[in-house]
Short mmCIF file of C-alpha atoms in Angstrom, two decimals:
data_model
loop_
_atom_site.label_atom_id
_atom_site.label_comp_id
_atom_site.label_asym_id
_atom_site.label_seq_id
_atom_site.Cartn_x
_atom_site.Cartn_y
_atom_site.Cartn_z
CA MET A 1 -1.67 0.95 6.05
CA CYS A 2 -1.59 1.11 2.30
CA VAL A 3 0.15 3.75 0.26
CA LEU A 4 -0.22 4.02 -3.49
CA VAL A 5 2.83 5.34 -5.28
CA TYR A 6 3.28 5.77 -9.00
CA PRO A 7 6.98 6.07 -9.90
CA LYS A 8 7.34 8.02 -13.14
CA ASN A 9 10.35 6.06 -14.37
CA GLU A 10 12.77 3.29 -13.49
CA ALA A 11 15.08 5.68 -11.61
CA GLN A 12 12.28 6.66 -9.22
CA LYS A 13 11.25 3.02 -8.85
CA SER A 14 14.84 2.06 -8.03
CA ALA A 15 15.17 4.86 -5.46
CA LEU A 16 11.88 3.89 -3.83
CA THR A 17 12.90 0.23 -3.73
CA SER A 18 16.21 1.10 -2.03
CA PHE A 19 14.46 3.37 0.47
CA LEU A 20 11.95 0.69 1.47
CA GLU A 21 14.52 -2.13 1.61
CA GLU A 22 16.88 -0.07 3.82
CA ARG A 23 14.06 0.35 6.33
CA ASP A 24 12.98 -3.29 6.08
CA ILE A 25 9.47 -2.26 5.00
CA ASP A 26 7.33 -4.84 3.22
CA PHE A 27 6.21 -3.68 -0.19
CA ASP A 28 4.99 -4.94 -3.51
CA TYR A 29 4.70 -3.41 -6.93
CA GLU A 30 1.59 -4.05 -8.95
CA GLU A 31 1.45 -3.16 -12.58
CA PRO A 32 -1.83 -1.47 -13.43
CA ARG A 33 -3.83 -3.51 -15.89
CA ALA A 34 -6.28 -0.74 -16.60
CA THR A 35 -6.26 2.80 -17.88
CA PRO A 36 -6.09 5.52 -15.20
CA ASN A 37 -9.85 6.10 -15.37
CA GLU A 38 -10.60 2.38 -15.15
CA TYR A 39 -8.15 2.02 -12.28
CA LEU A 40 -9.77 4.94 -10.44
CA LYS A 41 -13.15 3.23 -10.82
CA LEU A 42 -11.67 0.01 -9.37
CA LEU A 43 -10.31 1.96 -6.39
CA GLU A 44 -13.67 3.67 -5.84
CA ASN A 45 -15.40 0.28 -5.88
CA ARG A 46 -12.89 -1.06 -3.35
CA ILE A 47 -13.50 1.95 -1.09
CA ASP A 48 -17.24 1.27 -1.20
CA GLU A 49 -16.60 -2.40 -0.30
CA ILE A 50 -14.46 -1.40 2.68
CA LYS A 51 -17.06 1.11 3.88
CA CYS A 52 -19.73 -1.62 3.83
CA ASN A 53 -17.45 -4.27 5.37
CA PRO A 54 -14.41 -2.77 7.16
CA GLU A 55 -13.02 -6.22 7.99
CA SER A 56 -12.41 -6.77 4.27
CA ALA A 57 -9.67 -4.12 4.39
CA GLY A 58 -7.22 -6.53 6.00
CA SER A 59 -5.31 -5.99 9.22
CA SER A 60 -6.62 -3.30 11.49
CA PHE A 61 -4.50 -0.29 12.32
CA ASN A 62 -4.11 -1.54 15.90
CA ASP A 63 -2.58 -4.80 14.63
CA PHE A 64 -0.23 -2.85 12.37
CA ASP A 65 0.65 -0.44 15.19
CA LYS A 66 1.51 -3.31 17.57
CA LYS A 67 3.69 -4.95 14.93
CA MET A 68 5.59 -1.73 14.19
CA ARG A 69 6.04 -0.89 17.88
CA ALA A 70 7.44 -4.36 18.52
CA LYS A 71 9.67 -4.22 15.46
CA TYR A 72 11.10 -0.74 16.07
CA GLY A 73 11.00 -0.70 19.88
CA PHE A 74 8.54 2.14 20.44
#
């Protein structure tokens, strides 16, 4: 699962970091290298790639689900 979040300032980024660390959730921040419109175009291109080749998306939901169930005892 991938969630895109855009903290508006350092306070939001700090709160988000604390929230994710407390729950032992893997995360990474990427600084956008493009303008919002350029970044949107990159995301649209990536969506098209995934539609054509779903394996390129990374781990399947089932793999993620198994990992989370094992980790949190569901």
